[in-house]
């Protein structure tokens, strides 16, 4: 199928954690396949079809917008008020001696979740028509690399800790952004923390990138 | 019960990026790119042990200033004070927020310290090609992967409170350099765990 002449074994699966080779078997809903050697998760049954997956990704995109545009926390102290958005929080680190850490902070709570949602949306819009999106391979590889750096749930816990910390000496109220953040946390777990390998097989019916034959 | 064969025994390898299982022709062809996703193929992560050690030791060194230096400066009605991570934990504890004190203590002390110990242990046992408790070591590695990023909590808490509390002379919170070192510890240990190749644990089976 590819010009390399390398033999491929699409019906096999190799455990990422110990290199054990298995024959792929179809799973019933909710079942998971575990490695016999190291007990790591091999793959799970996909209970989500492309249509619903895309719908949840669009919902996540909307929640992401609300979480980023609206303030997440509001405080008041002796008649003075202040509020902060996610972006302002990351930017607050940029002032002072710890400035470089603002970059990974902004990446982990804003940029990486945004890319995950955008790339998945892009892939799924085409996949639901059984087509391979332009840049499909790059997007799929990026999703694998991005996953460990997405920290929406850590940010959510950080918001709760910050609220408790400040509430001892001032009035603190959750902003609308925090509710969107909570929903986003659940949605991003559903859409991005799943086995995406099967998308490769599903959209492989189409000949891969005809323009590369030039 | 016999265990399933391993990839090299069947002369195949799996693409780390897309999971495709391919004939292992790395020796004869020299070039190794996945025909499906074009990722560079390798049997084990290249230079895994040396890189993982380097990142882990760098993380360990940064952990010292991360705890000694203040992470945050708080001023209230003219009087200001610098706070380290542990002082923050103690403050929560004395304020009666035991749950929050515990959460921060776990994220900033327990998780990073167990990462140092577990990754160090995994690297040493793999270098000695140890056959000891392979399954448990494999599980420890997955645990490190699963909980490692929660340590970023401290950095995000400082970011949020520093963004909020901006009342000039009345009250002000500013980030301090300790949080930079702490953030670097989280990133370096995450990178170290990613560089470590858990398949090495099982490679001593063949000898
Ligand atoms: Zn395994
Ligand atoms: Zn591949």
mmCIF file of C-alpha atoms and ligand atoms in Angstrom:
data_model
loop_
_atom_site.group_PDB
_atom_site.id
_atom_site.type_symbol
_atom_site.label_atom_id
_atom_site.label_comp_id
_atom_site.label_asym_id
_atom_site.label_seq_id
_atom_site.Cartn_x
_atom_site.Cartn_y
_atom_site.Cartn_z
ATOM 1 C CA UNK A 1 0.000 0.000 0.000
ATOM 2 C CA UNK A 2 2.914 2.386 0.545
ATOM 3 C CA UNK A 3 5.912 2.896 -1.688
ATOM 4 C CA UNK A 4 8.327 1.745 1.000
ATOM 5 C CA UNK A 5 7.553 -1.915 0.470
ATOM 6 C CA UNK A 6 7.472 -2.457 4.219
ATOM 7 C CA UNK A 7 5.125 -5.211 5.217
ATOM 8 C CA UNK A 8 2.437 -3.972 7.610
ATOM 9 C CA UNK A 9 0.266 -5.926 10.023
ATOM 10 C CA UNK A 10 -2.942 -3.948 10.493
ATOM 11 C CA UNK A 11 -4.591 -6.782 12.431
ATOM 12 C CA UNK A 12 -1.883 -6.696 15.109
ATOM 13 C CA UNK A 13 -1.418 -4.421 18.072
ATOM 14 C CA UNK A 14 1.766 -3.919 20.080
ATOM 15 C CA UNK A 15 1.724 -2.898 23.752
ATOM 16 C CA UNK A 16 3.422 0.513 24.079
ATOM 17 C CA UNK A 17 4.703 -0.348 27.532
ATOM 18 C CA UNK A 18 6.368 -3.718 26.959
ATOM 19 C CA UNK A 19 6.348 -4.540 23.215
ATOM 20 C CA UNK A 20 4.067 -7.593 23.499
ATOM 21 C CA UNK A 21 2.321 -8.420 20.229
ATOM 22 C CA UNK A 22 -1.384 -9.271 20.101
ATOM 23 C CA UNK A 23 -3.972 -10.079 17.510
ATOM 24 C CA UNK A 24 -6.592 -7.303 17.529
ATOM 25 C CA UNK A 25 -10.012 -8.556 18.623
ATOM 26 C CA UNK A 26 -13.325 -6.736 18.468
ATOM 27 C CA UNK A 27 -14.541 -5.609 21.885
ATOM 28 C CA UNK A 28 -18.077 -5.241 23.150
ATOM 29 C CA UNK A 29 -19.120 -1.836 24.474
ATOM 30 C CA UNK A 30 -17.336 -0.908 27.675
ATOM 31 C CA UNK A 31 -14.756 -3.687 27.381
ATOM 32 C CA UNK A 32 -11.051 -2.985 27.523
ATOM 33 C CA UNK A 33 -8.110 -5.033 26.291
ATOM 34 C CA UNK A 34 -5.215 -5.327 28.726
ATOM 35 C CA UNK A 35 -1.678 -6.503 28.144
ATOM 36 C CA UNK A 36 -1.019 -9.906 29.728
ATOM 37 C CA UNK A 37 2.635 -9.146 30.309
ATOM 38 C CA UNK A 38 2.584 -5.673 31.912
ATOM 39 C CA UNK A 39 -1.178 -5.168 32.530
ATOM 40 C CA UNK A 40 -1.219 -1.836 30.683
ATOM 41 C CA UNK A 41 -4.310 -0.820 28.770
ATOM 42 C CA UNK A 42 -3.990 -1.896 25.128
ATOM 43 C CA UNK A 43 -7.156 -0.404 23.681
ATOM 44 C CA UNK A 44 -10.769 0.070 24.636
ATOM 45 C CA UNK A 45 -14.040 -0.305 22.818
ATOM 46 C CA UNK A 46 -15.014 2.998 21.261
ATOM 47 C CA UNK A 47 -18.500 3.845 22.447
ATOM 48 C CA UNK A 48 -18.499 7.158 20.622
ATOM 49 C CA UNK A 49 -19.282 7.444 16.915
ATOM 50 C CA UNK A 50 -17.742 10.241 14.850
ATOM 51 C CA UNK A 51 -20.967 12.218 14.754
ATOM 52 C CA UNK A 52 -21.318 12.418 18.537
ATOM 53 C CA UNK A 53 -17.590 12.906 18.985
ATOM 54 C CA UNK A 54 -17.738 15.949 16.707
ATOM 55 C CA UNK A 55 -20.789 17.298 18.541
ATOM 56 C CA UNK A 56 -18.941 17.058 21.870
ATOM 57 C CA UNK A 57 -15.884 18.706 20.323
ATOM 58 C CA UNK A 58 -18.018 21.651 19.170
ATOM 59 C CA UNK A 59 -19.525 21.878 22.659
ATOM 60 C CA UNK A 60 -15.990 21.893 24.084
ATOM 61 C CA UNK A 61 -15.046 24.701 21.681
ATOM 62 C CA UNK A 62 -17.968 26.817 22.928
ATOM 63 C CA UNK A 63 -17.077 26.123 26.572
ATOM 64 C CA UNK A 64 -13.459 26.989 25.818
ATOM 65 C CA UNK A 65 -14.527 30.376 24.429
ATOM 66 C CA UNK A 66 -16.700 31.177 27.435
ATOM 67 C CA UNK A 67 -14.004 30.022 29.867
ATOM 68 C CA UNK A 68 -11.479 32.295 28.188
ATOM 69 C CA UNK A 69 -13.606 35.368 27.560
ATOM 70 C CA UNK A 70 -15.335 35.567 30.932
ATOM 71 C CA UNK A 71 -13.606 36.169 34.271
ATOM 72 C CA UNK A 72 -13.107 32.976 36.268
ATOM 73 C CA UNK A 73 -12.923 34.585 39.712
ATOM 74 C CA UNK A 74 -14.097 37.936 41.135
ATOM 75 C CA UNK A 75 -12.877 39.435 44.398
ATOM 76 C CA UNK A 76 -13.711 42.499 46.437
ATOM 77 C CA UNK A 77 -11.907 44.123 49.327
ATOM 78 C CA UNK A 78 -13.176 47.223 51.131
ATOM 79 C CA UNK A 79 -15.288 48.386 48.233
ATOM 80 C CA UNK A 80 -12.660 47.679 45.590
ATOM 81 C CA UNK A 81 -13.353 45.015 42.988
ATOM 82 C CA UNK A 82 -11.159 42.965 40.739
ATOM 83 C CA UNK A 83 -11.569 39.994 38.439
ATOM 84 C CA UNK A 84 -9.299 37.793 36.348
ATOM 85 C CA UNK A 85 -9.568 35.696 33.209
ATOM 86 C CA UNK A 86 -7.386 32.682 32.427
ATOM 87 C CA UNK A 87 -5.212 34.752 30.147
ATOM 88 C CA UNK A 88 -4.709 37.451 32.802
ATOM 89 C CA UNK A 89 -3.703 34.716 35.252
ATOM 90 C CA UNK A 90 -0.992 33.409 32.957
ATOM 91 C CA UNK A 91 0.075 36.974 32.146
ATOM 92 C CA UNK A 92 0.359 37.812 35.864
ATOM 93 C CA UNK A 93 3.306 35.416 36.063
ATOM 94 C CA UNK A 94 5.067 37.341 33.286
ATOM 95 C CA UNK A 95 5.663 40.290 35.641
ATOM 96 C CA UNK A 96 8.503 39.816 38.030
ATOM 97 C CA UNK A 97 11.369 37.383 38.486
ATOM 98 C CA UNK A 98 9.452 34.220 37.507
ATOM 99 C CA UNK A 99 8.491 35.592 34.056
ATOM 100 C CA UNK A 100 9.576 32.598 31.884
ATOM 101 C CA UNK A 101 7.134 30.265 33.651
ATOM 102 C CA UNK A 102 4.255 32.304 32.176
ATOM 103 C CA UNK A 103 4.869 30.533 28.851
ATOM 104 C CA UNK A 104 4.289 26.924 30.008
ATOM 105 C CA UNK A 105 1.415 28.127 32.194
ATOM 106 C CA UNK A 106 -0.316 29.752 29.215
ATOM 107 C CA UNK A 107 0.437 26.721 27.058
ATOM 108 C CA UNK A 108 -0.963 24.166 29.486
ATOM 109 C CA UNK A 109 -4.230 25.894 30.352
ATOM 110 C CA UNK A 110 -5.004 27.814 27.130
ATOM 111 C CA UNK A 111 -2.948 27.008 24.043
ATOM 112 C CA UNK A 112 -2.749 23.195 24.312
ATOM 113 C CA UNK A 113 -6.482 22.693 25.073
ATOM 114 C CA UNK A 114 -7.272 25.060 22.191
ATOM 115 C CA UNK A 115 -5.070 23.078 19.799
ATOM 116 C CA UNK A 116 -6.555 19.772 20.973
ATOM 117 C CA UNK A 117 -10.090 20.993 20.302
ATOM 118 C CA UNK A 118 -9.190 22.639 16.980
ATOM 119 C CA UNK A 119 -7.217 19.660 15.627
ATOM 120 C CA UNK A 120 -9.852 17.138 16.697
ATOM 121 C CA UNK A 121 -12.612 19.253 15.192
ATOM 122 C CA UNK A 122 -10.672 19.527 11.926
ATOM 123 C CA UNK A 123 -10.031 15.768 11.767
ATOM 124 C CA UNK A 124 -13.595 14.817 12.705
ATOM 125 C CA UNK A 125 -15.327 17.176 10.251
ATOM 126 C CA UNK A 126 -13.673 15.175 7.475
ATOM 127 C CA UNK A 127 -13.792 11.792 9.208
ATOM 128 C CA UNK A 128 -17.568 11.833 9.483
ATOM 129 C CA UNK A 129 -17.638 11.857 5.688
ATOM 130 C CA UNK A 130 -15.072 9.044 5.716
ATOM 131 C CA UNK A 131 -12.405 11.378 4.427
ATOM 132 C CA UNK A 132 -8.930 12.231 5.504
ATOM 133 C CA UNK A 133 -8.526 15.897 6.453
ATOM 134 C CA UNK A 134 -5.676 17.865 4.837
ATOM 135 C CA UNK A 135 -2.715 17.539 7.188
ATOM 136 C CA UNK A 136 -4.361 14.516 8.828
ATOM 137 C CA UNK A 137 -1.110 12.726 9.710
ATOM 138 C CA UNK A 138 0.460 15.837 11.256
ATOM 139 C CA UNK A 139 -2.699 16.616 13.220
ATOM 140 C CA UNK A 140 -2.903 13.050 14.566
ATOM 141 C CA UNK A 141 0.748 13.080 15.589
ATOM 142 C CA UNK A 142 0.333 16.464 17.271
ATOM 143 C CA UNK A 143 -2.639 15.208 19.296
ATOM 144 C CA UNK A 144 -0.468 12.428 20.724
ATOM 145 C CA UNK A 145 2.307 14.885 21.642
ATOM 146 C CA UNK A 146 -0.067 17.486 23.126
ATOM 147 C CA UNK A 147 -2.053 15.190 25.392
ATOM 148 C CA UNK A 148 0.253 15.107 28.460
ATOM 149 C CA UNK A 149 0.583 18.913 28.428
ATOM 150 C CA UNK A 150 -3.131 19.669 28.627
ATOM 151 C CA UNK A 151 -3.894 20.746 32.195
ATOM 152 C CA UNK A 152 -7.496 21.946 32.293
ATOM 153 C CA UNK A 153 -8.276 19.758 35.326
ATOM 154 C CA UNK A 154 -5.193 20.985 37.203
ATOM 155 C CA UNK A 155 -6.260 24.558 36.464
ATOM 156 C CA UNK A 156 -9.729 23.796 37.816
ATOM 157 C CA UNK A 157 -8.240 22.542 41.084
ATOM 158 C CA UNK A 158 -5.947 25.593 41.118
ATOM 159 C CA UNK A 159 -8.983 27.867 40.868
ATOM 160 C CA UNK A 160 -10.641 26.140 43.823
ATOM 161 C CA UNK A 161 -7.476 26.389 45.923
ATOM 162 C CA UNK A 162 -7.085 30.072 45.007
ATOM 163 C CA UNK A 163 -10.705 30.777 45.994
ATOM 164 C CA UNK A 164 -10.243 29.098 49.379
ATOM 165 C CA UNK A 165 -6.905 30.845 49.922
ATOM 166 C CA UNK A 166 -8.277 34.323 49.251
ATOM 167 C CA UNK A 167 -11.636 33.871 50.967
ATOM 168 C CA UNK A 168 -9.921 34.089 54.361
ATOM 169 C CA UNK A 169 -9.274 37.811 53.986
ATOM 170 C CA UNK A 170 -11.550 39.070 51.205
ATOM 171 C CA UNK A 171 -14.847 38.400 49.449
ATOM 172 C CA UNK A 172 -14.457 35.910 46.620
ATOM 173 C CA UNK A 173 -17.091 34.922 44.066
ATOM 174 C CA UNK A 174 -16.784 32.495 41.156
ATOM 175 C CA UNK A 175 -17.079 34.178 37.749
ATOM 176 C CA UNK A 176 -19.042 32.717 34.821
ATOM 177 C CA UNK A 177 -15.778 31.423 33.330
ATOM 178 C CA UNK A 178 -15.298 28.894 36.114
ATOM 179 C CA UNK A 179 -18.532 27.043 35.283
ATOM 180 C CA UNK A 180 -17.538 26.858 31.630
ATOM 181 C CA UNK A 181 -14.138 25.635 32.801
ATOM 182 C CA UNK A 182 -15.759 22.829 34.833
ATOM 183 C CA UNK A 183 -17.807 21.678 31.823
ATOM 184 C CA UNK A 184 -14.766 22.001 29.565
ATOM 185 C CA UNK A 185 -12.795 19.795 31.959
ATOM 186 C CA UNK A 186 -15.350 16.989 31.556
ATOM 187 C CA UNK A 187 -15.737 17.441 27.794
ATOM 188 C CA UNK A 188 -12.015 17.530 27.082
ATOM 189 C CA UNK A 189 -11.572 14.317 29.074
ATOM 190 C CA UNK A 190 -14.233 12.652 26.931
ATOM 191 C CA UNK A 191 -13.023 13.911 23.559
ATOM 192 C CA UNK A 192 -9.243 13.997 23.954
ATOM 193 C CA UNK A 193 -8.373 11.256 26.470
ATOM 194 C CA UNK A 194 -9.500 8.440 24.254
ATOM 195 C CA UNK A 195 -7.950 6.015 21.866
ATOM 196 C CA UNK A 196 -7.565 7.901 18.602
ATOM 197 C CA UNK A 197 -5.684 5.114 16.798
ATOM 198 C CA UNK A 198 -8.788 3.717 15.150
ATOM 199 C CA UNK A 199 -9.286 6.967 13.220
ATOM 200 C CA UNK A 200 -6.277 5.895 11.155
ATOM 201 C CA UNK A 201 -8.007 2.699 10.115
ATOM 202 C CA UNK A 202 -11.391 4.288 9.643
ATOM 203 C CA UNK A 203 -10.277 6.901 7.154
ATOM 204 C CA UNK A 204 -7.759 4.740 5.364
ATOM 205 C CA UNK A 205 -10.272 3.703 2.689
ATOM 206 C CA UNK A 206 -9.278 6.815 0.765
ATOM 207 C CA UNK A 207 -5.913 6.604 -1.044
ATOM 208 C CA UNK A 208 -3.429 8.515 1.116
ATOM 209 C CA UNK A 209 -2.528 11.984 -0.170
ATOM 210 C CA UNK A 210 -2.723 11.734 -3.987
ATOM 211 C CA UNK A 211 -0.933 15.110 -4.383
ATOM 212 C CA UNK A 212 2.321 13.638 -3.073
ATOM 213 C CA UNK A 213 2.851 11.676 -6.301
ATOM 214 C CA UNK A 214 4.316 14.679 -8.118
ATOM 215 C CA UNK B 1 0.330 -19.759 30.914
ATOM 216 C CA UNK B 2 2.720 -18.564 28.248
ATOM 217 C CA UNK B 3 3.082 -14.868 27.602
ATOM 218 C CA UNK B 4 2.546 -13.344 24.152
ATOM 219 C CA UNK B 5 5.609 -12.872 21.901
ATOM 220 C CA UNK B 6 7.443 -9.569 21.898
ATOM 221 C CA UNK B 7 7.885 -7.395 18.820
ATOM 222 C CA UNK B 8 11.542 -8.200 18.142
ATOM 223 C CA UNK B 9 10.843 -11.948 18.342
ATOM 224 C CA UNK B 10 8.390 -11.572 15.458
ATOM 225 C CA UNK B 11 10.743 -9.162 13.688
ATOM 226 C CA UNK B 12 8.225 -6.328 13.762
ATOM 227 C CA UNK B 13 8.077 -2.913 15.403
ATOM 228 C CA UNK B 14 5.276 -0.529 16.239
ATOM 229 C CA UNK B 15 5.163 3.141 15.288
ATOM 230 C CA UNK B 16 5.163 5.149 18.527
ATOM 231 C CA UNK B 17 3.009 7.870 16.974
ATOM 232 C CA UNK B 18 0.202 5.973 15.262
ATOM 233 C CA UNK B 19 0.494 2.404 16.546
ATOM 234 C CA UNK B 20 0.973 0.818 13.123
ATOM 235 C CA UNK B 21 2.746 -2.544 13.296
ATOM 236 C CA UNK B 22 5.440 -2.910 10.630
ATOM 237 C CA UNK B 23 8.058 -5.334 9.484
ATOM 238 C CA UNK B 24 11.301 -4.362 11.257
ATOM 239 C CA UNK B 25 13.615 -3.337 8.409
ATOM 240 C CA UNK B 26 15.622 -0.694 10.280
ATOM 241 C CA UNK B 27 18.919 -2.518 9.650
ATOM 242 C CA UNK B 28 18.585 -3.228 5.938
ATOM 243 C CA UNK B 29 16.947 -0.023 4.745
ATOM 244 C CA UNK B 30 18.543 2.330 7.265
ATOM 245 C CA UNK B 31 15.830 4.867 6.725
ATOM 246 C CA UNK B 32 13.008 4.390 9.136
ATOM 247 C CA UNK B 33 9.854 6.346 8.673
ATOM 248 C CA UNK B 34 6.357 5.123 9.310
ATOM 249 C CA UNK B 35 4.591 4.736 5.942
ATOM 250 C CA UNK B 36 1.311 5.749 7.541
ATOM 251 C CA UNK B 37 2.155 8.835 9.624
ATOM 252 C CA UNK B 38 5.782 9.539 8.549
ATOM 253 C CA UNK B 39 7.053 9.555 12.154
ATOM 254 C CA UNK B 40 10.672 8.425 12.593
ATOM 255 C CA UNK B 41 10.729 4.763 13.630
ATOM 256 C CA UNK B 42 12.880 3.267 16.357
ATOM 257 C CA UNK B 43 12.771 0.075 18.385
ATOM 258 C CA UNK B 44 13.437 1.890 21.658
ATOM 259 C CA UNK B 45 13.426 5.606 22.395
ATOM 260 C CA UNK B 46 16.927 6.706 21.381
ATOM 261 C CA UNK B 47 19.359 7.469 24.207
ATOM 262 C CA UNK B 48 16.488 6.968 26.587
ATOM 263 C CA UNK B 49 18.430 6.228 29.783
ATOM 264 C CA UNK B 50 21.020 9.009 29.454
ATOM 265 C CA UNK B 51 18.397 11.616 28.574
ATOM 266 C CA UNK B 52 16.036 10.528 31.336
ATOM 267 C CA UNK B 53 18.878 10.702 33.893
ATOM 268 C CA UNK B 54 19.989 14.151 32.712
ATOM 269 C CA UNK B 55 16.467 15.566 32.943
ATOM 270 C CA UNK B 56 15.825 13.917 36.297
ATOM 271 C CA UNK B 57 19.034 15.244 37.852
ATOM 272 C CA UNK B 58 18.352 18.724 36.489
ATOM 273 C CA UNK B 59 14.883 18.503 38.040
ATOM 274 C CA UNK B 60 16.323 17.390 41.362
ATOM 275 C CA UNK B 61 18.785 20.314 41.409
ATOM 276 C CA UNK B 62 16.001 22.802 40.610
ATOM 277 C CA UNK B 63 13.881 21.342 43.394
ATOM 278 C CA UNK B 64 16.223 22.893 45.984
ATOM 279 C CA UNK B 65 15.715 26.573 44.993
ATOM 280 C CA UNK B 66 12.052 25.747 44.358
ATOM 281 C CA UNK B 67 11.647 25.022 48.067
ATOM 282 C CA UNK B 68 14.141 27.483 49.534
ATOM 283 C CA UNK B 69 13.219 30.574 47.519
ATOM 284 C CA UNK B 70 9.889 32.346 48.024
ATOM 285 C CA UNK B 71 7.215 31.575 45.447
ATOM 286 C CA UNK B 72 5.010 34.515 46.295
ATOM 287 C CA UNK B 73 5.133 37.973 47.863
ATOM 288 C CA UNK B 74 2.059 39.047 49.797
ATOM 289 C CA UNK B 75 1.486 42.548 51.105
ATOM 290 C CA UNK B 76 -1.425 43.564 53.277
ATOM 291 C CA UNK B 77 -1.885 47.128 54.536
ATOM 292 C CA UNK B 78 1.732 48.097 54.119
ATOM 293 C CA UNK B 79 3.381 45.036 55.610
ATOM 294 C CA UNK B 80 4.687 42.513 53.116
ATOM 295 C CA UNK B 81 6.081 39.000 53.401
ATOM 296 C CA UNK B 82 7.716 36.427 51.157
ATOM 297 C CA UNK B 83 6.268 32.913 51.200
ATOM 298 C CA UNK B 84 7.811 29.587 50.237
ATOM 299 C CA UNK B 85 5.701 26.619 49.176
ATOM 300 C CA UNK B 86 5.938 24.951 52.579
ATOM 301 C CA UNK B 87 5.025 28.178 54.388
ATOM 302 C CA UNK B 88 1.905 28.262 52.213
ATOM 303 C CA UNK B 89 1.026 24.726 53.283
ATOM 304 C CA UNK B 90 1.563 25.584 56.970
ATOM 305 C CA UNK B 91 -0.559 28.719 56.620
ATOM 306 C CA UNK B 92 -3.483 26.679 55.245
ATOM 307 C CA UNK B 93 -3.025 24.132 58.026
ATOM 308 C CA UNK B 94 -3.119 26.771 60.777
ATOM 309 C CA UNK B 95 -6.081 28.455 59.096
ATOM 310 C CA UNK B 96 -8.027 25.213 59.477
ATOM 311 C CA UNK B 97 -8.126 24.314 55.770
ATOM 312 C CA UNK B 98 -6.634 20.866 56.294
ATOM 313 C CA UNK B 99 -7.919 19.494 52.994
ATOM 314 C CA UNK B 100 -6.326 22.295 50.952
ATOM 315 C CA UNK B 101 -3.087 22.037 52.946
ATOM 316 C CA UNK B 102 -2.985 18.336 52.147
ATOM 317 C CA UNK B 103 -3.743 18.833 48.439
ATOM 318 C CA UNK B 104 -0.923 21.387 48.064
ATOM 319 C CA UNK B 105 1.442 19.239 50.118
ATOM 320 C CA UNK B 106 0.737 16.238 47.887
ATOM 321 C CA UNK B 107 1.082 18.238 44.653
ATOM 322 C CA UNK B 108 4.252 20.090 45.645
ATOM 323 C CA UNK B 109 6.117 17.623 47.884
ATOM 324 C CA UNK B 110 4.759 14.063 47.665
ATOM 325 C CA UNK B 111 4.339 13.925 43.872
ATOM 326 C CA UNK B 112 7.720 15.469 42.892
ATOM 327 C CA UNK B 113 9.622 13.466 45.530
ATOM 328 C CA UNK B 114 8.024 10.169 44.538
ATOM 329 C CA UNK B 115 8.814 10.997 40.916
ATOM 330 C CA UNK B 116 12.494 11.423 41.787
ATOM 331 C CA UNK B 117 12.539 8.147 43.723
ATOM 332 C CA UNK B 118 10.493 6.084 41.240
ATOM 333 C CA UNK B 119 12.252 7.321 38.092
ATOM 334 C CA UNK B 120 15.643 6.886 39.776
ATOM 335 C CA UNK B 121 14.693 3.358 40.808
ATOM 336 C CA UNK B 122 13.403 2.503 37.319
ATOM 337 C CA UNK B 123 16.560 3.836 35.671
ATOM 338 C CA UNK B 124 18.918 1.983 38.020
ATOM 339 C CA UNK B 125 17.075 -1.350 37.756
ATOM 340 C CA UNK B 126 16.881 -1.060 33.958
ATOM 341 C CA UNK B 127 20.605 -0.310 33.748
ATOM 342 C CA UNK B 128 21.323 -3.412 35.839
ATOM 343 C CA UNK B 129 18.934 -5.419 33.643
ATOM 344 C CA UNK B 130 17.154 -6.452 36.805
ATOM 345 C CA UNK B 131 14.384 -9.055 36.680
ATOM 346 C CA UNK B 132 12.995 -7.901 40.012
ATOM 347 C CA UNK B 133 9.252 -7.051 40.208
ATOM 348 C CA UNK B 134 8.851 -6.156 36.539
ATOM 349 C CA UNK B 135 5.104 -5.881 36.669
ATOM 350 C CA UNK B 136 5.176 -3.633 39.731
ATOM 351 C CA UNK B 137 7.834 -1.426 38.168
ATOM 352 C CA UNK B 138 5.731 -1.172 35.010
ATOM 353 C CA UNK B 139 2.820 -0.099 37.178
ATOM 354 C CA UNK B 140 4.949 2.498 38.995
ATOM 355 C CA UNK B 141 5.908 3.994 35.648
ATOM 356 C CA UNK B 142 2.278 4.313 34.627
ATOM 357 C CA UNK B 143 1.546 5.938 37.999
ATOM 358 C CA UNK B 144 4.261 8.550 37.383
ATOM 359 C CA UNK B 145 2.804 9.271 33.947
ATOM 360 C CA UNK B 146 -0.684 9.589 35.403
ATOM 361 C CA UNK B 147 -0.066 11.911 38.370
ATOM 362 C CA UNK B 148 3.064 13.805 37.282
ATOM 363 C CA UNK B 149 1.391 16.854 35.817
ATOM 364 C CA UNK B 150 -0.738 17.589 38.901
ATOM 365 C CA UNK B 151 2.324 19.277 40.421
ATOM 366 C CA UNK B 152 1.668 22.198 38.082
ATOM 367 C CA UNK B 153 -1.033 23.122 40.632
ATOM 368 C CA UNK B 154 1.236 25.449 42.607
ATOM 369 C CA UNK B 155 2.260 27.425 39.544
ATOM 370 C CA UNK B 156 -1.371 27.918 38.517
ATOM 371 C CA UNK B 157 -2.480 28.929 42.032
ATOM 372 C CA UNK B 158 0.235 31.606 42.159
ATOM 373 C CA UNK B 159 -0.812 32.793 38.680
ATOM 374 C CA UNK B 160 -4.473 33.113 39.657
ATOM 375 C CA UNK B 161 -3.979 34.893 42.999
ATOM 376 C CA UNK B 162 -1.330 37.215 41.531
ATOM 377 C CA UNK B 163 -3.735 38.174 38.732
ATOM 378 C CA UNK B 164 -6.556 38.828 41.196
ATOM 379 C CA UNK B 165 -5.013 40.629 44.145
ATOM 380 C CA UNK B 166 -3.972 43.981 42.695
ATOM 381 C CA UNK B 167 -5.117 46.608 45.188
ATOM 382 C CA UNK B 168 -1.905 48.651 45.365
ATOM 383 C CA UNK B 169 -1.183 49.676 48.972
ATOM 384 C CA UNK B 170 -4.232 47.884 50.365
ATOM 385 C CA UNK B 171 -3.181 44.402 49.284
ATOM 386 C CA UNK B 172 -0.968 42.976 46.588
ATOM 387 C CA UNK B 173 0.368 39.545 45.584
ATOM 388 C CA UNK B 174 3.324 39.070 43.262
ATOM 389 C CA UNK B 175 5.020 35.920 41.945
ATOM 390 C CA UNK B 176 8.585 35.288 43.105
ATOM 391 C CA UNK B 177 11.454 33.336 41.537
ATOM 392 C CA UNK B 178 10.813 30.112 43.512
ATOM 393 C CA UNK B 179 7.780 29.399 41.368
ATOM 394 C CA UNK B 180 9.940 29.508 38.229
ATOM 395 C CA UNK B 181 12.191 26.800 39.644
ATOM 396 C CA UNK B 182 9.216 24.785 40.792
ATOM 397 C CA UNK B 183 7.608 24.970 37.344
ATOM 398 C CA UNK B 184 10.906 23.852 35.819
ATOM 399 C CA UNK B 185 10.956 20.839 38.176
ATOM 400 C CA UNK B 186 7.502 19.807 36.953
ATOM 401 C CA UNK B 187 8.467 20.184 33.296
ATOM 402 C CA UNK B 188 11.866 18.478 33.647
ATOM 403 C CA UNK B 189 10.452 15.473 35.524
ATOM 404 C CA UNK B 190 7.617 15.141 32.989
ATOM 405 C CA UNK B 191 10.180 15.174 30.174
ATOM 406 C CA UNK B 192 12.310 12.643 32.055
ATOM 407 C CA UNK B 193 9.346 10.276 32.392
ATOM 408 C CA UNK B 194 8.584 10.704 28.684
ATOM 409 C CA UNK B 195 12.176 9.900 27.749
ATOM 410 C CA UNK B 196 12.228 6.741 29.838
ATOM 411 C CA UNK B 197 11.245 3.750 27.735
ATOM 412 C CA UNK B 198 9.143 1.321 29.821
ATOM 413 C CA UNK B 199 9.863 -1.474 27.329
ATOM 414 C CA UNK B 200 13.408 -1.556 28.714
ATOM 415 C CA UNK B 201 11.994 -3.064 31.922
ATOM 416 C CA UNK B 202 11.078 -6.191 29.951
ATOM 417 C CA UNK B 203 14.212 -6.423 27.828
ATOM 418 C CA UNK B 204 16.029 -8.374 30.558
ATOM 419 C CA UNK B 205 13.579 -11.253 29.959
ATOM 420 C CA UNK B 206 15.635 -12.526 27.031
ATOM 421 C CA UNK B 207 18.906 -12.955 28.896
HETATM 422 ZN ZN1 LIG C 1 2.406 -4.620 27.918
HETATM 423 ZN ZN1 LIG C 2 3.100 5.848 12.345
#
